[in-house]
Phi, psi and omega in degrees: 000128179268138181234128179233132173264129181296120183291339181267355177277164179113185185305137169282171186295331180294316179291319178302316181294320180297316180293321178297318178298318179297314181297321180295315179296316182292326179295334178276003179082013181287139169282116187235129175257150176235129182278100185086166178301129183298333177206150182280061177212112186300323184287323177291322177298321179293321178300315181289329176298321179293336177277350177118358182289130181251116181271132180231166174252182185293327177294320179292327178302320182296338182268349184272148176218145171057043179228177175255133179231128178269131173263124185289178187297335184296335181089166184223156175285164181305328182302324181297318179293326179294318178297316181299317180296318181295325185260012179055044178264131176275121181270128169260099190271109180251024177302131179302136180303326179293317178293319181299318178297320178295317177304315182296321179297314182293318179298318180296318178296316183295323184271357181290154172306145190300341181251023182240111174289145181241164172098153180252150176050059177297148180283327181213141183202136176287161178279349181276133179291160178301149178292129182291133175079011178235151178261126179285170179272127172269118185246131180243121174278107184189177181273117179303134179086349178294145184304316180296317182295321177299321178294324180289314179298326179298335179290344181250015183065025179085010186264354179290152176260129180255128174243127186272328186221168180305316183299334181293338182295335182292344182272356183289156175272105185277003174272349179264157169296141182232131175241114188254130176233170178226143166307143189295339185252014181279168181290128179293321180297315180294324178298318179292326176297320179296317178302313182298320180295316179296318178302322182285334188247351181296140179298144177301339181271354184253157182255136178232133178220133178237154183229119180282100184246021179278132181293123182291331178297326178279314183299322182290345180288336181297304178295326180296317184286334175297313179295320181296314182295328184288337186261011179233153178287324183224137177243127172252110180261110186266120189193144171290141185287352176275349188285118177294313178299320180297320180298317180297314181292322179295320179298325177292320176301314181296323180297317182280321184223099182302340179272055179242140182231133175269124179227152178269338180192177185300329183295342182270359179289125179265118182305332181295338179295338189272354183295124179074013183266130178261323182229137178238132175251130178248125181215180183192189184267181176291348179256010182263120178287146180300323183298331180287321176294324178293325176298321179294321177297316178299321180297318179295321181293335181265358180287000000 
């Protein structure tokens, strides 16, 4: 039986940088808190917990004073920074640069004069200028409640509209100016479908502008993982079940190769899956550590 680990799977650079910052602080003997799971992978979180990383939620953050808190790659709303300043908390900011840039774009748009479009090289734009004296709708294509999306919505004081799926776009008010952004890990194809729908339905009197804010390192994994899934008899997709990005990539694996299984670790491998199998492909999400995929390979070799 041949076993291949997908070379393009594993941590994206944002997650890698966040974990490296955590490891560096912990190696210095620092007591370090992390606001939320540093990555949507339970086994990697457990590994860092053993090194001393203490995971907290937002309510616990409000109770802390004079400590160090790491902000993970997903980013945080302005309120988090305000709490840290008030409580003399030192922030170790590991927000992904791609997410940080997106936050700044949305904040700039929200704070712009109501008749001023912002941003360079929009993907789609109506020929009609923005309505003078009115504030357009800032729309974010993303998963409601996701840490990154909460940080993005926070840039607008909670006033942005979040659409989770293509069908949600039909509920928008097309008589208003619309400025469309996307969570960095969403599907590029679905984002383009949303753009086309808005272009077709936007009022001739309204202005539409979209900004392609999807991370290419993540977006390029979709075609890569399709090819990978197609060339194996069995696919083991290793991923934490909380991972939004992982769910999208796994669904693509299943579409190409129905004999695909989502597992969180080697212990979930069912030996019956291996009957009559010649080649196994092991892959994962941007939140999947390489060591976890390697553990799965070792388990297969010992079956």
